[in-house]
mmCIF file of C-alpha atoms (C1' of nucleotides) in Angstrom:
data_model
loop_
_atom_site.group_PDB
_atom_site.id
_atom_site.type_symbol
_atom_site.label_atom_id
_atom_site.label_comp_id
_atom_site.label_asym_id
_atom_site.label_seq_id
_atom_site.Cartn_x
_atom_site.Cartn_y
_atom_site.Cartn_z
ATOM 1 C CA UNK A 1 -9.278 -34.207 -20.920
ATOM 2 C CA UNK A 2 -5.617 -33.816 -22.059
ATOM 3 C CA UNK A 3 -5.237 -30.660 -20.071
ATOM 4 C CA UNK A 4 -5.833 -31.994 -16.633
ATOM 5 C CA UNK A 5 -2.940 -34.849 -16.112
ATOM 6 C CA UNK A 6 -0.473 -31.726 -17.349
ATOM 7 C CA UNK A 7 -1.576 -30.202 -14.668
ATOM 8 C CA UNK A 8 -1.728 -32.741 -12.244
ATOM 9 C CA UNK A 9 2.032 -32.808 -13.193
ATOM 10 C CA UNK A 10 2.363 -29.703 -12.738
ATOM 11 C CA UNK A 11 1.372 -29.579 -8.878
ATOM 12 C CA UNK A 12 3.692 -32.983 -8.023
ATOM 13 C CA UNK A 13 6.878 -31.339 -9.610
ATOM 14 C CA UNK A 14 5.904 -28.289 -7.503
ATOM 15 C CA UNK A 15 5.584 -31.106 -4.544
ATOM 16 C CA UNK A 16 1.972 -29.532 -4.336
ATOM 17 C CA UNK A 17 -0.816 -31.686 -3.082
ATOM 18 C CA UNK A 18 -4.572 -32.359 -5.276
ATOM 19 C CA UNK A 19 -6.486 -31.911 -2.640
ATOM 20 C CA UNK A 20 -10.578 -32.032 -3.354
ATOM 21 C CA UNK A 21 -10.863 -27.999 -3.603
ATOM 22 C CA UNK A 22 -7.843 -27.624 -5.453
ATOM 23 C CA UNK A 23 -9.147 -30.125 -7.883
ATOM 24 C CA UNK A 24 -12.841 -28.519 -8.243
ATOM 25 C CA UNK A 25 -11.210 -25.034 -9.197
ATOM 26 C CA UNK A 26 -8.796 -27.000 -11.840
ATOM 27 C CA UNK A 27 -11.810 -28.570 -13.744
ATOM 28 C CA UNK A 28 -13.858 -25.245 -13.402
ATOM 29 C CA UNK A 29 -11.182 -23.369 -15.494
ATOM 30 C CA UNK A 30 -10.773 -26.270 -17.871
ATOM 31 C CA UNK A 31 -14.499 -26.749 -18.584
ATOM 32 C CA UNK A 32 -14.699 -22.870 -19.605
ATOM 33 C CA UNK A 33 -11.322 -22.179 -21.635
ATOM 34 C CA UNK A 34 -12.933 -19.147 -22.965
ATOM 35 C CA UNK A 35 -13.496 -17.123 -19.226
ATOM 36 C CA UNK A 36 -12.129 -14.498 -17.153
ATOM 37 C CA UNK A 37 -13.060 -15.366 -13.059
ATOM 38 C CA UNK A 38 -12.574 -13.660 -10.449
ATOM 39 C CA UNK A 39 -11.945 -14.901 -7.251
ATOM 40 C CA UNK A 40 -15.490 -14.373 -6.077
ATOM 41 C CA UNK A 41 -17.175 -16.013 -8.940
ATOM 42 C CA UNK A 42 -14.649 -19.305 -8.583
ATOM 43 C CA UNK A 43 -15.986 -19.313 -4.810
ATOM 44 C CA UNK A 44 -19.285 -19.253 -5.931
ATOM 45 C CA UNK A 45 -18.892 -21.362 -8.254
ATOM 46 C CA UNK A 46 -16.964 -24.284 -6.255
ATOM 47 C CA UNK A 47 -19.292 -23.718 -3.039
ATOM 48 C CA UNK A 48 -21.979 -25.869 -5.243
ATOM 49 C CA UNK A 49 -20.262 -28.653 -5.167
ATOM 50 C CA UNK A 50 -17.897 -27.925 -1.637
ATOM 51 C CA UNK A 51 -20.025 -26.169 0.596
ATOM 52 C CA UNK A 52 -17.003 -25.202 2.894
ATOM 53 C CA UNK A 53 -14.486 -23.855 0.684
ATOM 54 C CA UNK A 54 -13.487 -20.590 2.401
ATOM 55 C CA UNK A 55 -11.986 -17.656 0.352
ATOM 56 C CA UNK A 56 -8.832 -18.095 1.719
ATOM 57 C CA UNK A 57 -8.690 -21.435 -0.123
ATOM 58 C CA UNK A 58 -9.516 -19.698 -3.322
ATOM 59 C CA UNK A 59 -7.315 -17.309 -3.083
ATOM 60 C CA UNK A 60 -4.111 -19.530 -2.094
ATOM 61 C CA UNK A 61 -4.635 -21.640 -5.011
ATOM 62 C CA UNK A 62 -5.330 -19.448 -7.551
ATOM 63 C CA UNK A 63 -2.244 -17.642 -6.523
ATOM 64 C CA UNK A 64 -0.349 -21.549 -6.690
ATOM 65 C CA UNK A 65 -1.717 -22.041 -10.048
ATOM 66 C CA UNK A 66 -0.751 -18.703 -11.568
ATOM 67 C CA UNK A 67 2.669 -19.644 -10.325
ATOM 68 C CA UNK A 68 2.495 -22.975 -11.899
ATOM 69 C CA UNK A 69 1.779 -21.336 -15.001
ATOM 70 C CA UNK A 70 -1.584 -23.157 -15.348
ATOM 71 C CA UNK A 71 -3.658 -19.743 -15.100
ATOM 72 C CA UNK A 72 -3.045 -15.757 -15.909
ATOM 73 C CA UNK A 73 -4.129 -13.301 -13.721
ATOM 74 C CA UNK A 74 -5.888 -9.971 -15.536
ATOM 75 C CA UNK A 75 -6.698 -6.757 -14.718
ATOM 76 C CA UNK A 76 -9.841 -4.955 -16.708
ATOM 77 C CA UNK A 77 -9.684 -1.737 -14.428
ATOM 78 C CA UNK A 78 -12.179 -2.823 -12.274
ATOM 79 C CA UNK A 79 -9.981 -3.009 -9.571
ATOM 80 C CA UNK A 80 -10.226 -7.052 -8.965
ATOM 81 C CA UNK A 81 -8.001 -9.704 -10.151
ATOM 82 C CA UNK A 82 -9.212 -11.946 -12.782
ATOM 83 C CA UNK A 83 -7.813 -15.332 -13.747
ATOM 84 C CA UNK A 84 -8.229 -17.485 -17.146
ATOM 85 C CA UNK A 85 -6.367 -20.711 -18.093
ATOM 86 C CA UNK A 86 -3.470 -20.470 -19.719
ATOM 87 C CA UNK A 87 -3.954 -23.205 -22.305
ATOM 88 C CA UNK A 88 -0.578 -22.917 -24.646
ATOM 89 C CA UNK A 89 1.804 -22.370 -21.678
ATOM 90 C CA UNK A 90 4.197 -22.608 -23.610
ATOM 91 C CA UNK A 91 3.856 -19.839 -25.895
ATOM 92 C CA UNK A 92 3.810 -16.875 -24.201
ATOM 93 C CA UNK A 93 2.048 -14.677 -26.482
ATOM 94 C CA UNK A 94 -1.534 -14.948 -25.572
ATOM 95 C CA UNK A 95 -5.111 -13.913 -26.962
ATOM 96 C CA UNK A 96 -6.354 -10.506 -26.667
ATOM 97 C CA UNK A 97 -9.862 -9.046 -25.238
ATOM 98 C CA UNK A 98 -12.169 -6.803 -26.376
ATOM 99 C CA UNK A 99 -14.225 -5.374 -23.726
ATOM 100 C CA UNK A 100 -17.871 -4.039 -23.882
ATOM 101 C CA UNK A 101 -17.963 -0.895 -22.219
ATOM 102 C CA UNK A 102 -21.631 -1.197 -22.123
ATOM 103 C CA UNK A 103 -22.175 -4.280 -20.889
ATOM 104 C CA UNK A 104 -19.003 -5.159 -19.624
ATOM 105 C CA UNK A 105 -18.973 -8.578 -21.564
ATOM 106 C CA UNK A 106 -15.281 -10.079 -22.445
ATOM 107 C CA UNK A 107 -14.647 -11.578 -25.402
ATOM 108 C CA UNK A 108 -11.546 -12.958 -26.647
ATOM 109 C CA UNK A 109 -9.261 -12.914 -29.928
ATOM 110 C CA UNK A 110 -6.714 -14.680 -31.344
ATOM 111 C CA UNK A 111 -4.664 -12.677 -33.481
ATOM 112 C CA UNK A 112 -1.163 -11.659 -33.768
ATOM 113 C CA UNK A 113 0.237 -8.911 -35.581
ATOM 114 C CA UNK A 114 2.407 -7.221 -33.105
ATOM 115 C CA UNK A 115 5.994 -8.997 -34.209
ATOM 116 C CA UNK A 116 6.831 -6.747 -36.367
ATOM 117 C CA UNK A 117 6.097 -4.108 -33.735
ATOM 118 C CA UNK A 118 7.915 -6.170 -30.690
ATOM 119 C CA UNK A 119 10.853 -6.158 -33.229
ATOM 120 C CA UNK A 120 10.765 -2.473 -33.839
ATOM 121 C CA UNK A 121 10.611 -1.614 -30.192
ATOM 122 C CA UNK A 122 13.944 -3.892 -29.505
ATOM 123 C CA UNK A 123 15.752 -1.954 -32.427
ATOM 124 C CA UNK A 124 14.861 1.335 -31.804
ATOM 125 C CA UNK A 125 14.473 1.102 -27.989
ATOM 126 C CA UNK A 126 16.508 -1.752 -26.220
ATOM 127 C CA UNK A 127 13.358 -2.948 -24.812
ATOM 128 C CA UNK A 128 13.156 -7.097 -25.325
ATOM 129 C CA UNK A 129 9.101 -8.124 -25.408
ATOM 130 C CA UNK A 130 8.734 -11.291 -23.622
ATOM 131 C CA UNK A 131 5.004 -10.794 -23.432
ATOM 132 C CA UNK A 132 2.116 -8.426 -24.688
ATOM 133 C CA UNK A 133 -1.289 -7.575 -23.418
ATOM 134 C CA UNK A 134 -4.129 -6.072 -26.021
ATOM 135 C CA UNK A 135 -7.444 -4.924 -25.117
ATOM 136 C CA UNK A 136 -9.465 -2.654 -27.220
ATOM 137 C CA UNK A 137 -12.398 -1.088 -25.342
ATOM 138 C CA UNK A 138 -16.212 -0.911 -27.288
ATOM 139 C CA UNK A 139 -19.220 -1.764 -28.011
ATOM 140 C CA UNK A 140 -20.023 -5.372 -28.341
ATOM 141 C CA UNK A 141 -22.357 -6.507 -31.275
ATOM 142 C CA UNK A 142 -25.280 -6.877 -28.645
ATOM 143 C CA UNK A 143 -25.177 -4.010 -27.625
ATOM 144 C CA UNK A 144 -24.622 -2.252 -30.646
ATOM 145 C CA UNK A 145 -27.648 -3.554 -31.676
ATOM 146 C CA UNK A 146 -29.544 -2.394 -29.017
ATOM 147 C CA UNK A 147 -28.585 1.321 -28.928
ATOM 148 C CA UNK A 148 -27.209 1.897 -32.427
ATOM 149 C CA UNK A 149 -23.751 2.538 -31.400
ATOM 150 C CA UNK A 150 -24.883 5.298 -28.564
ATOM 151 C CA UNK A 151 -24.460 5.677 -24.872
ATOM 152 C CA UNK B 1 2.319 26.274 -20.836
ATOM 153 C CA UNK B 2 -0.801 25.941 -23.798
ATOM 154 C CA UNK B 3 -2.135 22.995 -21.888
ATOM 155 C CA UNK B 4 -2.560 24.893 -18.425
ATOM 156 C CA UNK B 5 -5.372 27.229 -19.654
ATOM 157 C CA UNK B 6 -7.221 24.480 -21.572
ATOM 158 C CA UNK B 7 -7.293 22.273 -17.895
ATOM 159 C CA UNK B 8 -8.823 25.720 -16.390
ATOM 160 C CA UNK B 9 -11.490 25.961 -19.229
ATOM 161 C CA UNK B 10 -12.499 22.489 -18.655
ATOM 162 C CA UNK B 11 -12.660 23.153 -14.887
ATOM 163 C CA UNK B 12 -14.833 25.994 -15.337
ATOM 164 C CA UNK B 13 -17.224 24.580 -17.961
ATOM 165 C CA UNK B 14 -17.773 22.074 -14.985
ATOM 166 C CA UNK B 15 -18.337 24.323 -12.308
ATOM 167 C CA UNK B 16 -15.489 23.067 -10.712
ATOM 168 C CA UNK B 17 -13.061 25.344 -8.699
ATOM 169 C CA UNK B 18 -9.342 25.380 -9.459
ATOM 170 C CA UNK B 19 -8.346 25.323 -5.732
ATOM 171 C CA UNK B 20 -4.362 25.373 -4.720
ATOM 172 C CA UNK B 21 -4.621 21.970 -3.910
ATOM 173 C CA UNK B 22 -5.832 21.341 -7.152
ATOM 174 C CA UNK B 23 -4.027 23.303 -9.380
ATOM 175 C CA UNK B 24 -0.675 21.524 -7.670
ATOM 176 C CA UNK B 25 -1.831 18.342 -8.945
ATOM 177 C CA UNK B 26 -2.314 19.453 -12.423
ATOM 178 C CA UNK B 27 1.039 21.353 -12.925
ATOM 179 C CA UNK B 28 2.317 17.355 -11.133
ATOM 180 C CA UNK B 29 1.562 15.869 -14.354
ATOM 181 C CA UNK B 30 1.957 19.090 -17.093
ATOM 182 C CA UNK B 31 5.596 19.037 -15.829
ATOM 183 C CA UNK B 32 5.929 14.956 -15.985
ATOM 184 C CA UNK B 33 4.278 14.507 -19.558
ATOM 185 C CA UNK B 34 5.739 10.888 -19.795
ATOM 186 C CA UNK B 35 4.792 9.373 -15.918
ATOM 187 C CA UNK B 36 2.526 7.055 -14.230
ATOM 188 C CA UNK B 37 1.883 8.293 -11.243
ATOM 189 C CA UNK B 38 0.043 6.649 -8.343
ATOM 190 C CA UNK B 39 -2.386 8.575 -5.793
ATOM 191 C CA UNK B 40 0.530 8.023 -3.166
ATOM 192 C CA UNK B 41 2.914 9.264 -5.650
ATOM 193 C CA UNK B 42 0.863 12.092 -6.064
ATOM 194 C CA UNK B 43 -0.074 12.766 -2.226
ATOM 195 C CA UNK B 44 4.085 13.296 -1.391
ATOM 196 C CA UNK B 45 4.625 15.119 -4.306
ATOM 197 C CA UNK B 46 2.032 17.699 -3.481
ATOM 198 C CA UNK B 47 2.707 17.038 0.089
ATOM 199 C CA UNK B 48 6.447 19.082 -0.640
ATOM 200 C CA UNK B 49 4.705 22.156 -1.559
ATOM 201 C CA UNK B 50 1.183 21.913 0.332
ATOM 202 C CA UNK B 51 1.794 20.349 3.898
ATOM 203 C CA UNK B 52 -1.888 20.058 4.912
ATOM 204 C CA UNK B 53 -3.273 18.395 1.528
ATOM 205 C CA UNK B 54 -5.024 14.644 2.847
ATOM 206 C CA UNK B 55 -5.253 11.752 0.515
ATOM 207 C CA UNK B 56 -8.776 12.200 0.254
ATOM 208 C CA UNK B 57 -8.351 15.197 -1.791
ATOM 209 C CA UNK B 58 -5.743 13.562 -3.954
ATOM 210 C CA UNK B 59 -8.123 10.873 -4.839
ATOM 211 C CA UNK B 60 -11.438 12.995 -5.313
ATOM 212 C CA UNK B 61 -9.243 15.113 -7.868
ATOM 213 C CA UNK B 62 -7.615 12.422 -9.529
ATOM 214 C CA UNK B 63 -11.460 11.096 -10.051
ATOM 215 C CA UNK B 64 -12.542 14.794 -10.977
ATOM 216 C CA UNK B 65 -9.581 15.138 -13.457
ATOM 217 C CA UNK B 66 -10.073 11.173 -14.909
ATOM 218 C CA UNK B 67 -13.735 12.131 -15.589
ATOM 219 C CA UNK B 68 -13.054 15.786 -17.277
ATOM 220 C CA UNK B 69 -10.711 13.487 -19.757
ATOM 221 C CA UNK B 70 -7.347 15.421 -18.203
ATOM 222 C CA UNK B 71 -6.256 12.709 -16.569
ATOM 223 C CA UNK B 72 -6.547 9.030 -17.736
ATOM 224 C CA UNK B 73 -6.003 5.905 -14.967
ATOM 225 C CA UNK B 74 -4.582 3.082 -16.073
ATOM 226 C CA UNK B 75 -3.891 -0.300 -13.929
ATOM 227 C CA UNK B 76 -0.740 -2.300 -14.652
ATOM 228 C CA UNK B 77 -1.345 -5.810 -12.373
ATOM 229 C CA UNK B 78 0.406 -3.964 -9.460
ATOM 230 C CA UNK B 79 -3.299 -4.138 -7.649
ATOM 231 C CA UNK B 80 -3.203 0.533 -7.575
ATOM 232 C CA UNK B 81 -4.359 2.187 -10.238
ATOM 233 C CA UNK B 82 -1.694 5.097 -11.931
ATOM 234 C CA UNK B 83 -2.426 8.098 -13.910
ATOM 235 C CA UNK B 84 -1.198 10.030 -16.550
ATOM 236 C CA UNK B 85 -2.021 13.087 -18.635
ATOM 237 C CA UNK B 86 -4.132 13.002 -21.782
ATOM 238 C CA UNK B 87 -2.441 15.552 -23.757
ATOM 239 C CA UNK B 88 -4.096 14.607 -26.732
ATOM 240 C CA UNK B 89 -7.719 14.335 -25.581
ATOM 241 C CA UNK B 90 -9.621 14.415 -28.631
ATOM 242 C CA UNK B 91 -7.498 11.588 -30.087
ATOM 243 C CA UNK B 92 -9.162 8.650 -28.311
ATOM 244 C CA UNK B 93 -5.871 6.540 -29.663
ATOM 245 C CA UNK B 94 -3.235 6.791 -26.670
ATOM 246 C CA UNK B 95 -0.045 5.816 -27.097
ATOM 247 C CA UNK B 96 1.229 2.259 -25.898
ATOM 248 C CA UNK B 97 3.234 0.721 -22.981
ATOM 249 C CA UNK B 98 6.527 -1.141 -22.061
ATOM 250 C CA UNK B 99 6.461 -2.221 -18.752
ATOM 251 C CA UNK B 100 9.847 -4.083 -17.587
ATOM 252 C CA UNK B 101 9.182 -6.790 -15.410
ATOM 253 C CA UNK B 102 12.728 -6.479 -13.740
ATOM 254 C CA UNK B 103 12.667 -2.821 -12.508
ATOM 255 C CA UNK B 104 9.126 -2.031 -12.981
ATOM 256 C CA UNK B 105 10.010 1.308 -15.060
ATOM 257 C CA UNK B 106 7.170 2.184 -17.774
ATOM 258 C CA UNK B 107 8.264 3.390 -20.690
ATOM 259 C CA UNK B 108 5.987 4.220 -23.728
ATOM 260 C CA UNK B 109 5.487 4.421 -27.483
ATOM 261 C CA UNK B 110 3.602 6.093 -30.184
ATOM 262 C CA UNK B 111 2.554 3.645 -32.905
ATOM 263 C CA UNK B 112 -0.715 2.567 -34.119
ATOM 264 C CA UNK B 113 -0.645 0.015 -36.256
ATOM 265 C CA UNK B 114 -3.473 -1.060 -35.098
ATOM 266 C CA UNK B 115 -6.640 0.046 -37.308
ATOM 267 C CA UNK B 116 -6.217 -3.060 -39.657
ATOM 268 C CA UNK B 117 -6.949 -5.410 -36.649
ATOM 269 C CA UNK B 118 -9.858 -3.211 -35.199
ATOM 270 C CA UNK B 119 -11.440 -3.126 -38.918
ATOM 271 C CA UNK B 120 -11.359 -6.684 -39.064
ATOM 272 C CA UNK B 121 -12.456 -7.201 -35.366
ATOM 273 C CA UNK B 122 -15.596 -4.838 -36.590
ATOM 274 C CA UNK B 123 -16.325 -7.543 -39.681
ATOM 275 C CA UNK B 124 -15.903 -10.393 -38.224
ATOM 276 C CA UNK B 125 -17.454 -10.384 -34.680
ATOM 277 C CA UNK B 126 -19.746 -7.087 -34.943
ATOM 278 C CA UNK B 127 -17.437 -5.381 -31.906
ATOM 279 C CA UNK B 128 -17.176 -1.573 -32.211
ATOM 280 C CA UNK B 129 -14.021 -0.387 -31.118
ATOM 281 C CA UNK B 130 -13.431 2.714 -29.148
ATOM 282 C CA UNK B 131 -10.156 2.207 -27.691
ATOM 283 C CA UNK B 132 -7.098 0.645 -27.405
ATOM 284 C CA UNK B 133 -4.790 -0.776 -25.332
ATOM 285 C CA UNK B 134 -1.355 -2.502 -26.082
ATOM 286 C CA UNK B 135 1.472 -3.543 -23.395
ATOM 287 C CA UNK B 136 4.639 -5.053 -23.775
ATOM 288 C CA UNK B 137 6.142 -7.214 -20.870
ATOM 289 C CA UNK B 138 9.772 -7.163 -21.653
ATOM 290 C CA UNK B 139 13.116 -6.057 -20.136
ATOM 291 C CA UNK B 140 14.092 -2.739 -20.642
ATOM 292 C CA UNK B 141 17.423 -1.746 -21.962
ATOM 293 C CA UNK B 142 19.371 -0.807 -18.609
ATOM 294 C CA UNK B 143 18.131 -4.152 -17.103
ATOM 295 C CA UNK B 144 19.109 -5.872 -20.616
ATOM 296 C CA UNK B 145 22.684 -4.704 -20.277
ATOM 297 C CA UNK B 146 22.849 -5.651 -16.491
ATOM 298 C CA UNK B 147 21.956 -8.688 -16.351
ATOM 299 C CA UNK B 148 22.241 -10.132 -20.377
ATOM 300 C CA UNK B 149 18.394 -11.202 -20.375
ATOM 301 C CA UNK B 150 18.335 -13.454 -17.697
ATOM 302 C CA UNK B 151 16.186 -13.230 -14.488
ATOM 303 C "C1'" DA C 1 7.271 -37.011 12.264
ATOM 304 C "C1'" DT C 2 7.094 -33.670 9.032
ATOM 305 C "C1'" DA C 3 5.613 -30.822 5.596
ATOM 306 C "C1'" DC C 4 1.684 -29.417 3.449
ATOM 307 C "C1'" DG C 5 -3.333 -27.783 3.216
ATOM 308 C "C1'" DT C 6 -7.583 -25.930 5.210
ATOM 309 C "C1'" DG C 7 -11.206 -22.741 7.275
ATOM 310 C "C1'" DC C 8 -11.806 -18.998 10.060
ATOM 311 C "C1'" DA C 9 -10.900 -14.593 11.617
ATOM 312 C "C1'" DA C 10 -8.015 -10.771 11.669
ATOM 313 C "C1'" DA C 11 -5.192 -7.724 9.422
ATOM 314 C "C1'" DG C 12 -3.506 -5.174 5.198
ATOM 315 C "C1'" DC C 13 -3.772 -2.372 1.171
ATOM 316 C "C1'" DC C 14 -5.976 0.846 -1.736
ATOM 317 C "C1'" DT C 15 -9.947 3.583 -2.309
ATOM 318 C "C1'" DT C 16 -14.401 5.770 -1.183
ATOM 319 C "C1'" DT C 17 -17.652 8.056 1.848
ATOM 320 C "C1'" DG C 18 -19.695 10.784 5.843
ATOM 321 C "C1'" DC C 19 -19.226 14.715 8.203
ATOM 322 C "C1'" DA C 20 -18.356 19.165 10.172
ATOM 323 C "C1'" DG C 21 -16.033 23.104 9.074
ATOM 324 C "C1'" DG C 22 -14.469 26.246 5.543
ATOM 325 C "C1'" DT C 23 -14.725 29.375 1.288
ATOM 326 C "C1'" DG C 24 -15.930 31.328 -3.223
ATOM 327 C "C1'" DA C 25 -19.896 33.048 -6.072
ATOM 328 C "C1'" DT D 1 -27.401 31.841 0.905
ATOM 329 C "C1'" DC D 2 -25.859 28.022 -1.582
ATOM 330 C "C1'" DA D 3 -23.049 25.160 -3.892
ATOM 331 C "C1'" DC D 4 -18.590 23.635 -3.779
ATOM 332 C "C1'" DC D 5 -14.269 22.047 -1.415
ATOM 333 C "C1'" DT D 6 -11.386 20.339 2.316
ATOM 334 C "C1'" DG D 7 -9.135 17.249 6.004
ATOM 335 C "C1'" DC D 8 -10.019 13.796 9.060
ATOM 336 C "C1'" DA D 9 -11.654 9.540 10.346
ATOM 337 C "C1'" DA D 10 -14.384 5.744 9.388
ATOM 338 C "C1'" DA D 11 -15.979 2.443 6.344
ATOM 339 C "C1'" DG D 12 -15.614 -0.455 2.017
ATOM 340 C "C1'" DG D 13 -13.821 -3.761 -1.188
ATOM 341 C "C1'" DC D 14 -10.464 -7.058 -2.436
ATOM 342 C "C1'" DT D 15 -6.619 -9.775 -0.923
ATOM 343 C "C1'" DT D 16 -3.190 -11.700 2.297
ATOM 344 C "C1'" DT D 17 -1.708 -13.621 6.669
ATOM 345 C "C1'" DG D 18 -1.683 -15.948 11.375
ATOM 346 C "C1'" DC D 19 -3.211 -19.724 13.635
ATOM 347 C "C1'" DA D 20 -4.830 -24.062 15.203
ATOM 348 C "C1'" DC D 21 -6.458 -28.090 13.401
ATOM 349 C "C1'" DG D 22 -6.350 -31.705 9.982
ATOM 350 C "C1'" DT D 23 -4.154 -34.995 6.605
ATOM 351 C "C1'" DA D 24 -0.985 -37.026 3.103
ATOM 352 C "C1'" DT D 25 3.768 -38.887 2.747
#
DNA sequence: ATACGTGCAAAGCCTTTGCAGGTGA
DNA sequence: TCACCTGCAAAGGCTTTGCACGTAT
């Protein structure tokens, strides 16, 4: 996995240590490029395989690794932190999400048409874009199917 | 002010009472059109004019005002949720945000360019959309001219 | 030896809820 | 009366911090 030595990197120019837990949360973001955890589910999730991981742990590193540029923390105003590898860290524009209001499902696209916007807002405003943030809010194709498009 | 009496229809078509308390809150955010405010914000605000009011209130009308479409909350990864005014309530398309990551100050836009990509979002992966959301990350103009772009 | 990392528990925010006491319809 | 509204205090969630005990360098 080409990801993981950049990482590993990563933490030893930061003079941070790989320690067994930090290690278990690196490879559960990496095996699931596509997802948004939060802090809860990474617990969960590690505690199968490290039975004494404490939150605190989670938490710390997860904090460490947004730092390090090796995750993004979102907000879906839910009013928890989520956090999703941040596979091109170089490029700061990112994918967008489209979440199901229904079901509360988040999926992901890759599209980018905003330039020409970012370049308006700089001319007409002063304001320089170093990142943006889309989410459009709806009705996945699940559940569209389901109801027929109603609530 | 046209907006006042359309809040106090909506209050009364749910059986809600427009208390002093209340109707403080409202007039807040008809006088700050363009503001984010936060339910601390919010409490001292009030607090100038009505000593007594508790936080619990402020919250429980925020809530009341967010569901009767007034009021719309939106979360900008500062962990508290902020609210603004929905002037335009029937247009489910809001207008957009710059947030500068120097100063914090949120400014906005009105541009929606975005149909195209929430056509092809419908095509191509069957999602519905309902709403938007776009955010810039940037550096505002005051903070541009201080400080030439650099952090 | 020293700096770093951990789990646990406690503390911190922001927000919601329970409750007893009001008040309008 | 009855439904609604309030302030206060307590409780809830999520997150951070203090601390004593490890462990790599």
């Amino acid at each position: 996995m080409a990801q993981l030595s950049s990482v590993y990197r990563r933490l030893e120019e930061g003079s941070k240590r790989l320690t067994p837990q930090r290690e278990l949360i690196i490879k559960l973001f990496l095996e699931r490029p596509g997802q948004h955890l939060s802090a809860e589910e990474v617990h969960q999730l590690v505690k199968n395989e490290f039975r004494d991981i404490g939150m605190a742990t989670v938490y710390r590193t997860l904090e460490m690794l947004t730092q390090l540029d090796v995750l993004q923390q979102i907000h879906f105003n839910d009013g928890r932190a989520r956090y999703e590898i941040n596979l091109e860290t170089t490029n700061v524009h990112r994918h967008h999400h489209m979440v199901c209001l229904r079901c509360g499902r988040v999926e992901e696209f890759q599209e980018d048409l905003l330039e020409q916007l970012e370049d308006r807002v700089l001319k007409d405003r002063g304001f320089r874009v170093v990142d943006h943030e889309l989410k459009f809010y709806g009705t996945c194709r699940q559940c569209e199917r389901k109801q027929g498009g109603r609530s």
